[in-house]
Amino acid sequence: TLAAGAWASGGTGNTAKNYPGGGGTQTAAFVAGGETPASPAFSAIHEQYNGTSWSEAGDINTARYENSGAGTQAAGLIFFGTTGSRTVNSEEWDGSSWAEGGNTNVARTSAASCGVQTAALGIGGSNYPNLPTNVESYDGSSWTEGTDVNTGGYYVAGNGTSTAALISGRVIFGSPDATNFDKTESWDGSSWTEGASLNTARAYDLAAFGTSTSAIHAGGAVPGSSPVNKALSEEWDGSSWTEVGDLSTAIRYTVGAGSSTSGIQMFGYTDAKSAVTQEWTVGQNIKTITD
């Protein structure tokens, strides 16, 4: 049997913020952009994690928040977001600096994302008063319109690759109840298929990591005029969600990275903008031997 997973506190980041984009692994992660407590709130700060502590690296060129991210610590990608208005700008990290990438086709905020710098997806999001259902794919130089998701929404969580992705939770305008907050869709490279719903309806940017058949989606908030943060984690096995160990700190407007056995939750909103990091680890396989 596989030992149960558990969350533990990681190193605290340098600048508290929510709505960042990010990617990487539990021991080599990054976040860039986000909304800070300071004014103006649009952040250009880029931080990197080594499994123990965070350090600042080169700033992005265009400060923003509610942006998306993908890729690795050495080859990162950020896109979408707001700079005061929604942007089509994307940027690529080469290990030492950020450079302008190809512009997206539709400006939006709070979209799901997954993949790597040369093969990424931007999924759904908000372009008020519109809720795009469209999905864009990036090949390292340009963005191309792909197959739409079935249900549009923003504050969506996403993980996986450009050919095998998973999204969960979303908000639609004028819907303060649980409508669509528990939605799940998976991508097989040619079509989006609606799957089993989350056990607990929630959205507002869960920390999502893993593959399209083995993932963890954690945190977020339940619907309402004053969203309530959750510490809940659910594990996806390719067909259904199972509740697993809770986060130590309930959080929303966050971002995740890594695998379903070794993942990380980075920054977000607790009772204020936060630099909290929490690490998810599953124990080794344990074989029970009986006489």
Steps between C-alpha positions, in 0.01 A plus 500: 500500500606860449564702813272799543613845394540791739557874489790672676607863520762612251717809491318833509534725196645849512202704375141420601261490204208321343404424139856417378595271215746220558636159417780252552537227761495477879877553519537736203195726475430859400232765534482827307259790505214517747319757711692639798369696800695807384369755252518468207415134555623375161813299569800437275672290767623153406603256774654154479486210749773241557303267725595694812493873440392768253730749329425785262602466135463740208173695487251449221479789254130575541365502856163325528274283709231237438753366249569140400826307498654182362835336449800440723721708725762515223255551213188674627208665326245754623203638308160669533423707811416862563729801492206729572328352198510141377809418299601272211866527598707189572859470622762224498776434754828355374667445836636853528245750363147544368437574132180582315321198354218481250176680584191297582192538281258592781588716801373349825560444870468212745543226238621145558837405357725199454793369300851624429648808336486353150169314539255674734126551530299801621147390588186704561526807722324835513473776241208681662220511398602186310601159636719349230461127448789511259832329559828624358816297450855635487783342301780719628439782253128542428157432646237303309129462570409143590194303605270679745422367845138402561433755775663841521610650828776675689708421811554157342764253619703308242785252472656251261640550150389658175373161379367357830355758738255524788301797630266538796287766669390822336285806561246645258371857513185554702515157665574534872382145569689177431420490128810384311725518809539121494539449125783282364615463140786302351685552170636209294664704226189519283195562720385612845289255698304582813589263784400429858447812708709604797356368826494852644403782264766772508696725269705819534830353377575168664859374508503236225782264405562157350379341178162461331463156663668562836462844655450695820276808514516676838369811672270748330182639649133416513257736330330795660516876524788451747686189376616263773850356455533123511787271597350206313711293261358257248684239294402416141564146375383552144133434570406629847604730785587378850553727798853473642704688763410862569733793450647637822379847398175560312569718196362628169632704203803272505703293254648151504778304332653154499370144489216326684756344736725804543322832455502853632247775576646850457383841630134608498238645734443375856347782703731735307740477209755236592840351415414164657634182337370151575650175370306183418691172525386140466700238689681207350320187388463272798472126451339310785633148548314244706604149601 
